[in-house]
Amino acid sequence: MANTSNNIPIFPLNIRTICLLKIIGNTNACLKPFRQAFPSAAQPVENKKYIIPPKNHLTSPRRHSAANPPPLPVPYHNLTTAMPPKLIIFDWDGTLADTTFPIILTMQHAFAECGLDIPAEAAVRPLIGKSLAGIIHTLAPDLPAERIEHIAYVYTRSYLNPNNQNMKLFSDAVACLNTLKTQGYWLAVATGKGRTGLNQAIAQTGTAGYWLATRCASECPPKPAPDMVWEICDELGLTPAEALVVGDTVYDLDMAANAKARAVGVATGAHTIDQLQSAPHLAILKCLSELPGFLDTLK
């Protein structure tokens, strides 16, 4: 019988009984005297699994669709005095690789082979950085989905032809990557290319050893949706605030802003300095060789 001295219940449970009850897993019986003394205590949930709360967007990237479009670029707050980034996420075409003209020529070839009017260079250039299907749809908005898919196939077949020799890094790209890697930065790629195209580009340029993570438009919603940044950060156990996106188009900079990451533009690819300055950014650099010095100013 329980003795309540100073309102402290004392239960005459034999220690051997308690151990036996624990061994056979009957913890409810073991705790019965306690629950009788404190009926308001929380009761265990019987025969139910624990419910794990959903992860937030930093660890479980959102998927976007026509019904759930990505958010518009947010006002860019000044993060220049925040902690320096740990992760640098590079765009590929026009940022690391001098591929602007090969992309334009291949797109013109694909349209010609499919019997369509050849788009002008000035029409194709501003679209570089979008997904392949997005570029084709913008150039020919009246085409049905199956025609767009066929043009994309013709483009990819031609662009990935190793005889074209169209994959060349900018002259300062490797030196920049070496410097950043030596300084301890983590490096990744977020590109509008497909997975096959990126894998081939990495193999042709011998840069596989630099990247801790890569994401493509064939795996995530295309830029400026933030998903590529979110998924890379999720894979590496970081938050977007610890990342810096480097790209040559406003799509790269807007992607960073949508992901709540920082961004730096490089005027080496499809978009001009004036175009880049219209998007959220910490700085607009003339070339990649200026990036290590700029990062030093954030330390």
PDB file of N, CA and C in Angstrom, residues 82-148:
ATOM      1  N   ALA A  82      27.824  39.072 -43.543  1.00  0.00           N
ATOM      2  CA  ALA A  82      27.550  37.791 -42.906  1.00  0.00           C
ATOM      3  C   ALA A  82      28.778  36.901 -43.016  1.00  0.00           C
ATOM      4  N   MET A  83      28.645  35.710 -42.462  1.00  0.00           N
ATOM      5  CA  MET A  83      29.776  34.785 -42.480  1.00  0.00           C
ATOM      6  C   MET A  83      30.157  34.447 -43.917  1.00  0.00           C
ATOM      7  N   PRO A  84      31.434  34.194 -44.170  1.00  0.00           N
ATOM      8  CA  PRO A  84      31.847  33.813 -45.523  1.00  0.00           C
ATOM      9  C   PRO A  84      31.222  32.485 -45.912  1.00  0.00           C
ATOM     10  N   PRO A  85      30.987  32.264 -47.199  1.00  0.00           N
ATOM     11  CA  PRO A  85      30.359  31.007 -47.617  1.00  0.00           C
ATOM     12  C   PRO A  85      31.293  29.821 -47.425  1.00  0.00           C
ATOM     13  N   LYS A  86      30.696  28.679 -47.189  1.00  0.00           N
ATOM     14  CA  LYS A  86      31.473  27.439 -47.120  1.00  0.00           C
ATOM     15  C   LYS A  86      31.428  26.711 -48.460  1.00  0.00           C
ATOM     16  N   LEU A  87      30.322  26.900 -49.181  1.00  0.00           N
ATOM     17  CA  LEU A  87      30.065  26.176 -50.427  1.00  0.00           C
ATOM     18  C   LEU A  87      29.944  27.156 -51.582  1.00  0.00           C
ATOM     19  N   ILE A  88      30.637  26.878 -52.683  1.00  0.00           N
ATOM     20  CA  ILE A  88      30.519  27.662 -53.913  1.00  0.00           C
ATOM     21  C   ILE A  88      29.829  26.782 -54.951  1.00  0.00           C
ATOM     22  N   ILE A  89      28.666  27.226 -55.433  1.00  0.00           N
ATOM     23  CA  ILE A  89      27.898  26.476 -56.430  1.00  0.00           C
ATOM     24  C   ILE A  89      28.054  27.176 -57.776  1.00  0.00           C
ATOM     25  N   PHE A  90      28.718  26.511 -58.715  1.00  0.00           N
ATOM     26  CA  PHE A  90      28.979  27.092 -60.028  1.00  0.00           C
ATOM     27  C   PHE A  90      27.920  26.670 -61.038  1.00  0.00           C
ATOM     28  N   ASP A  91      27.528  27.614 -61.871  1.00  0.00           N
ATOM     29  CA  ASP A  91      26.887  27.272 -63.137  1.00  0.00           C
ATOM     30  C   ASP A  91      27.971  26.712 -64.057  1.00  0.00           C
ATOM     31  N   TRP A  92      27.557  26.021 -65.112  1.00  0.00           N
ATOM     32  CA  TRP A  92      28.558  25.447 -66.018  1.00  0.00           C
ATOM     33  C   TRP A  92      28.746  26.277 -67.281  1.00  0.00           C
ATOM     34  N   ASP A  93      27.751  26.263 -68.168  1.00  0.00           N
ATOM     35  CA  ASP A  93      27.883  26.933 -69.469  1.00  0.00           C
ATOM     36  C   ASP A  93      27.969  28.448 -69.296  1.00  0.00           C
ATOM     37  N   GLY A  94      29.028  29.031 -69.840  1.00  0.00           N
ATOM     38  CA  GLY A  94      29.206  30.472 -69.766  1.00  0.00           C
ATOM     39  C   GLY A  94      29.857  30.947 -68.486  1.00  0.00           C
ATOM     40  N   THR A  95      29.970  30.065 -67.504  1.00  0.00           N
ATOM     41  CA  THR A  95      30.604  30.411 -66.226  1.00  0.00           C
ATOM     42  C   THR A  95      31.946  29.713 -66.091  1.00  0.00           C
ATOM     43  N   LEU A  96      31.921  28.394 -66.177  1.00  0.00           N
ATOM     44  CA  LEU A  96      33.154  27.608 -66.168  1.00  0.00           C
ATOM     45  C   LEU A  96      33.633  27.302 -67.582  1.00  0.00           C
ATOM     46  N   ALA A  97      32.692  27.028 -68.472  1.00  0.00           N
ATOM     47  CA  ALA A  97      33.025  26.588 -69.832  1.00  0.00           C
ATOM     48  C   ALA A  97      32.622  27.646 -70.853  1.00  0.00           C
ATOM     49  N   ASP A  98      33.489  27.836 -71.828  1.00  0.00           N
ATOM     50  CA  ASP A  98      33.253  28.817 -72.893  1.00  0.00           C
ATOM     51  C   ASP A  98      32.384  28.166 -73.970  1.00  0.00           C
ATOM     52  N   THR A  99      31.104  28.039 -73.680  1.00  0.00           N
ATOM     53  CA  THR A  99      30.205  27.259 -74.539  1.00  0.00           C
ATOM     54  C   THR A  99      29.069  28.085 -75.130  1.00  0.00           C
ATOM     55  N   THR A 100      29.090  29.389 -74.980  1.00  0.00           N
ATOM     56  CA  THR A 100      27.967  30.200 -75.456  1.00  0.00           C
ATOM     57  C   THR A 100      27.758  30.045 -76.953  1.00  0.00           C
ATOM     58  N   PHE A 101      28.806  30.193 -77.732  1.00  0.00           N
ATOM     59  CA  PHE A 101      28.648  30.086 -79.182  1.00  0.00           C
ATOM     60  C   PHE A 101      28.352  28.657 -79.635  1.00  0.00           C
ATOM     61  N   PRO A 102      28.993  27.623 -79.091  1.00  0.00           N
ATOM     62  CA  PRO A 102      28.578  26.264 -79.453  1.00  0.00           C
ATOM     63  C   PRO A 102      27.102  25.994 -79.173  1.00  0.00           C
ATOM     64  N   ILE A 103      26.576  26.513 -78.078  1.00  0.00           N
ATOM     65  CA  ILE A 103      25.152  26.316 -77.776  1.00  0.00           C
ATOM     66  C   ILE A 103      24.287  27.005 -78.826  1.00  0.00           C
ATOM     67  N   ILE A 104      24.635  28.236 -79.173  1.00  0.00           N
ATOM     68  CA  ILE A 104      23.850  28.972 -80.176  1.00  0.00           C
ATOM     69  C   ILE A 104      23.886  28.256 -81.520  1.00  0.00           C
ATOM     70  N   LEU A 105      25.075  27.846 -81.954  1.00  0.00           N
ATOM     71  CA  LEU A 105      25.204  27.183 -83.252  1.00  0.00           C
ATOM     72  C   LEU A 105      24.466  25.849 -83.274  1.00  0.00           C
ATOM     73  N   THR A 106      24.540  25.106 -82.185  1.00  0.00           N
ATOM     74  CA  THR A 106      23.857  23.814 -82.135  1.00  0.00           C
ATOM     75  C   THR A 106      22.345  24.002 -82.143  1.00  0.00           C
ATOM     76  N   MET A 107      21.851  25.014 -81.472  1.00  0.00           N
ATOM     77  CA  MET A 107      20.412  25.288 -81.480  1.00  0.00           C
ATOM     78  C   MET A 107      19.957  25.672 -82.885  1.00  0.00           C
ATOM     79  N   GLN A 108      20.725  26.493 -83.553  1.00  0.00           N
ATOM     80  CA  GLN A 108      20.371  26.866 -84.923  1.00  0.00           C
ATOM     81  C   GLN A 108      20.381  25.645 -85.836  1.00  0.00           C
ATOM     82  N   HIS A 109      21.351  24.771 -85.658  1.00  0.00           N
ATOM     83  CA  HIS A 109      21.423  23.544 -86.454  1.00  0.00           C
ATOM     84  C   HIS A 109      20.210  22.659 -86.197  1.00  0.00           C
ATOM     85  N   ALA A 110      19.797  22.529 -84.942  1.00  0.00           N
ATOM     86  CA  ALA A 110      18.652  21.678 -84.610  1.00  0.00           C
ATOM     87  C   ALA A 110      17.374  22.208 -85.242  1.00  0.00           C
ATOM     88  N   PHE A 111      17.170  23.511 -85.203  1.00  0.00           N
ATOM     89  CA  PHE A 111      15.974  24.091 -85.828  1.00  0.00           C
ATOM     90  C   PHE A 111      15.999  23.872 -87.334  1.00  0.00           C
ATOM     91  N   ALA A 112      17.173  24.055 -87.944  1.00  0.00           N
ATOM     92  CA  ALA A 112      17.275  23.867 -89.389  1.00  0.00           C
ATOM     93  C   ALA A 112      17.005  22.423 -89.772  1.00  0.00           C
ATOM     94  N   GLU A 113      17.571  21.475 -89.025  1.00  0.00           N
ATOM     95  CA  GLU A 113      17.374  20.056 -89.331  1.00  0.00           C
ATOM     96  C   GLU A 113      15.913  19.646 -89.180  1.00  0.00           C
ATOM     97  N   CYS A 114      15.192  20.315 -88.315  1.00  0.00           N
ATOM     98  CA  CYS A 114      13.774  19.997 -88.096  1.00  0.00           C
ATOM     99  C   CYS A 114      12.855  20.804 -89.005  1.00  0.00           C
ATOM    100  N   GLY A 115      13.434  21.525 -89.963  1.00  0.00           N
ATOM    101  CA  GLY A 115      12.626  22.248 -90.935  1.00  0.00           C
ATOM    102  C   GLY A 115      11.986  23.512 -90.408  1.00  0.00           C
ATOM    103  N   LEU A 116      12.569  24.118 -89.400  1.00  0.00           N
ATOM    104  CA  LEU A 116      12.014  25.331 -88.809  1.00  0.00           C
ATOM    105  C   LEU A 116      12.898  26.529 -89.132  1.00  0.00           C
ATOM    106  N   ASP A 117      12.334  27.703 -88.996  1.00  0.00           N
ATOM    107  CA  ASP A 117      13.120  28.911 -89.204  1.00  0.00           C
ATOM    108  C   ASP A 117      14.270  28.958 -88.197  1.00  0.00           C
ATOM    109  N   ILE A 118      15.444  29.323 -88.684  1.00  0.00           N
ATOM    110  CA  ILE A 118      16.623  29.352 -87.821  1.00  0.00           C
ATOM    111  C   ILE A 118      16.560  30.583 -86.919  1.00  0.00           C
ATOM    112  N   PRO A 119      16.625  30.393 -85.615  1.00  0.00           N
ATOM    113  CA  PRO A 119      16.575  31.554 -84.714  1.00  0.00           C
ATOM    114  C   PRO A 119      17.864  32.364 -84.778  1.00  0.00           C
ATOM    115  N   ALA A 120      17.738  33.656 -84.614  1.00  0.00           N
ATOM    116  CA  ALA A 120      18.905  34.532 -84.629  1.00  0.00           C
ATOM    117  C   ALA A 120      19.721  34.354 -83.352  1.00  0.00           C
ATOM    118  N   GLU A 121      21.005  34.651 -83.462  1.00  0.00           N
ATOM    119  CA  GLU A 121      21.877  34.568 -82.282  1.00  0.00           C
ATOM    120  C   GLU A 121      21.342  35.429 -81.145  1.00  0.00           C
ATOM    121  N   ALA A 122      20.846  36.627 -81.493  1.00  0.00           N
ATOM    122  CA  ALA A 122      20.336  37.537 -80.469  1.00  0.00           C
ATOM    123  C   ALA A 122      19.105  36.982 -79.764  1.00  0.00           C
ATOM    124  N   ALA A 123      18.396  36.056 -80.418  1.00  0.00           N
ATOM    125  CA  ALA A 123      17.221  35.448 -79.785  1.00  0.00           C
ATOM    126  C   ALA A 123      17.615  34.306 -78.858  1.00  0.00           C
ATOM    127  N   VAL A 124      18.674  33.586 -79.216  1.00  0.00           N
ATOM    128  CA  VAL A 124      19.082  32.418 -78.430  1.00  0.00           C
ATOM    129  C   VAL A 124      19.903  32.823 -77.208  1.00  0.00           C
ATOM    130  N   ARG A 125      20.802  33.761 -77.375  1.00  0.00           N
ATOM    131  CA  ARG A 125      21.761  34.100 -76.314  1.00  0.00           C
ATOM    132  C   ARG A 125      21.101  34.422 -74.969  1.00  0.00           C
ATOM    133  N   PRO A 126      20.063  35.278 -74.927  1.00  0.00           N
ATOM    134  CA  PRO A 126      19.493  35.608 -73.607  1.00  0.00           C
ATOM    135  C   PRO A 126      18.835  34.425 -72.907  1.00  0.00           C
ATOM    136  N   LEU A 127      18.554  33.350 -73.659  1.00  0.00           N
ATOM    137  CA  LEU A 127      17.851  32.200 -73.084  1.00  0.00           C
ATOM    138  C   LEU A 127      18.799  31.162 -72.499  1.00  0.00           C
ATOM    139  N   ILE A 128      20.079  31.276 -72.808  1.00  0.00           N
ATOM    140  CA  ILE A 128      21.042  30.300 -72.300  1.00  0.00           C
ATOM    141  C   ILE A 128      21.060  30.362 -70.775  1.00  0.00           C
ATOM    142  N   GLY A 129      20.970  29.201 -70.179  1.00  0.00           N
ATOM    143  CA  GLY A 129      20.845  29.108 -68.731  1.00  0.00           C
ATOM    144  C   GLY A 129      19.526  28.490 -68.331  1.00  0.00           C
ATOM    145  N   LYS A 130      18.532  28.600 -69.217  1.00  0.00           N
ATOM    146  CA  LYS A 130      17.270  27.906 -68.996  1.00  0.00           C
ATOM    147  C   LYS A 130      17.432  26.436 -69.359  1.00  0.00           C
ATOM    148  N   SER A 131      16.400  25.651 -69.072  1.00  0.00           N
ATOM    149  CA  SER A 131      16.417  24.258 -69.510  1.00  0.00           C
ATOM    150  C   SER A 131      16.310  24.215 -71.028  1.00  0.00           C
ATOM    151  N   LEU A 132      16.742  23.103 -71.622  1.00  0.00           N
ATOM    152  CA  LEU A 132      16.707  22.965 -73.075  1.00  0.00           C
ATOM    153  C   LEU A 132      15.286  23.098 -73.601  1.00  0.00           C
ATOM    154  N   ALA A 133      14.348  22.404 -72.975  1.00  0.00           N
ATOM    155  CA  ALA A 133      12.951  22.495 -73.412  1.00  0.00           C
ATOM    156  C   ALA A 133      12.421  23.916 -73.254  1.00  0.00           C
ATOM    157  N   GLY A 134      12.848  24.598 -72.197  1.00  0.00           N
ATOM    158  CA  GLY A 134      12.405  25.971 -71.989  1.00  0.00           C
ATOM    159  C   GLY A 134      12.914  26.910 -73.070  1.00  0.00           C
ATOM    160  N   ILE A 135      14.152  26.714 -73.511  1.00  0.00           N
ATOM    161  CA  ILE A 135      14.702  27.539 -74.593  1.00  0.00           C
ATOM    162  C   ILE A 135      13.916  27.318 -75.873  1.00  0.00           C
ATOM    163  N   ILE A 136      13.688  26.064 -76.224  1.00  0.00           N
ATOM    164  CA  ILE A 136      12.984  25.748 -77.467  1.00  0.00           C
ATOM    165  C   ILE A 136      11.563  26.291 -77.431  1.00  0.00           C
ATOM    166  N   HIS A 137      10.887  26.130 -76.311  1.00  0.00           N
ATOM    167  CA  HIS A 137       9.512  26.626 -76.196  1.00  0.00           C
ATOM    168  C   HIS A 137       9.464  28.144 -76.346  1.00  0.00           C
ATOM    169  N   THR A 138      10.451  28.846 -75.789  1.00  0.00           N
ATOM    170  CA  THR A 138      10.473  30.304 -75.910  1.00  0.00           C
ATOM    171  C   THR A 138      10.720  30.726 -77.351  1.00  0.00           C
ATOM    172  N   LEU A 139      11.581  29.998 -78.045  1.00  0.00           N
ATOM    173  CA  LEU A 139      11.881  30.330 -79.441  1.00  0.00           C
ATOM    174  C   LEU A 139      10.734  29.974 -80.375  1.00  0.00           C
ATOM    175  N   ALA A 140       9.989  28.928 -80.039  1.00  0.00           N
ATOM    176  CA  ALA A 140       8.875  28.472 -80.888  1.00  0.00           C
ATOM    177  C   ALA A 140       7.686  28.118 -79.997  1.00  0.00           C
ATOM    178  N   PRO A 141       6.993  29.116 -79.462  1.00  0.00           N
ATOM    179  CA  PRO A 141       5.947  28.857 -78.461  1.00  0.00           C
ATOM    180  C   PRO A 141       4.735  28.108 -78.989  1.00  0.00           C
ATOM    181  N   ASP A 142       4.553  28.063 -80.305  1.00  0.00           N
ATOM    182  CA  ASP A 142       3.366  27.403 -80.861  1.00  0.00           C
ATOM    183  C   ASP A 142       3.574  25.915 -81.122  1.00  0.00           C
ATOM    184  N   LEU A 143       4.785  25.430 -80.931  1.00  0.00           N
ATOM    185  CA  LEU A 143       5.049  24.020 -81.213  1.00  0.00           C
ATOM    186  C   LEU A 143       4.444  23.129 -80.138  1.00  0.00           C
ATOM    187  N   PRO A 144       3.893  21.973 -80.543  1.00  0.00           N
ATOM    188  CA  PRO A 144       3.392  21.018 -79.542  1.00  0.00           C
ATOM    189  C   PRO A 144       4.549  20.374 -78.788  1.00  0.00           C
ATOM    190  N   ALA A 145       4.219  19.751 -77.686  1.00  0.00           N
ATOM    191  CA  ALA A 145       5.243  19.183 -76.805  1.00  0.00           C
ATOM    192  C   ALA A 145       6.091  18.138 -77.512  1.00  0.00           C
ATOM    193  N   GLU A 146       5.460  17.336 -78.381  1.00  0.00           N
ATOM    194  CA  GLU A 146       6.232  16.276 -79.044  1.00  0.00           C
ATOM    195  C   GLU A 146       7.250  16.856 -80.025  1.00  0.00           C
ATOM    196  N   ARG A 147       6.936  17.985 -80.674  1.00  0.00           N
ATOM    197  CA  ARG A 147       7.916  18.618 -81.563  1.00  0.00           C
ATOM    198  C   ARG A 147       9.070  19.204 -80.752  1.00  0.00           C
ATOM    199  N   ILE A 148       8.750  19.813 -79.634  1.00  0.00           N
ATOM    200  CA  ILE A 148       9.796  20.356 -78.764  1.00  0.00           C
ATOM    201  C   ILE A 148      10.719  19.239 -78.294  1.00  0.00           C
TER     202      ILE A 148
END
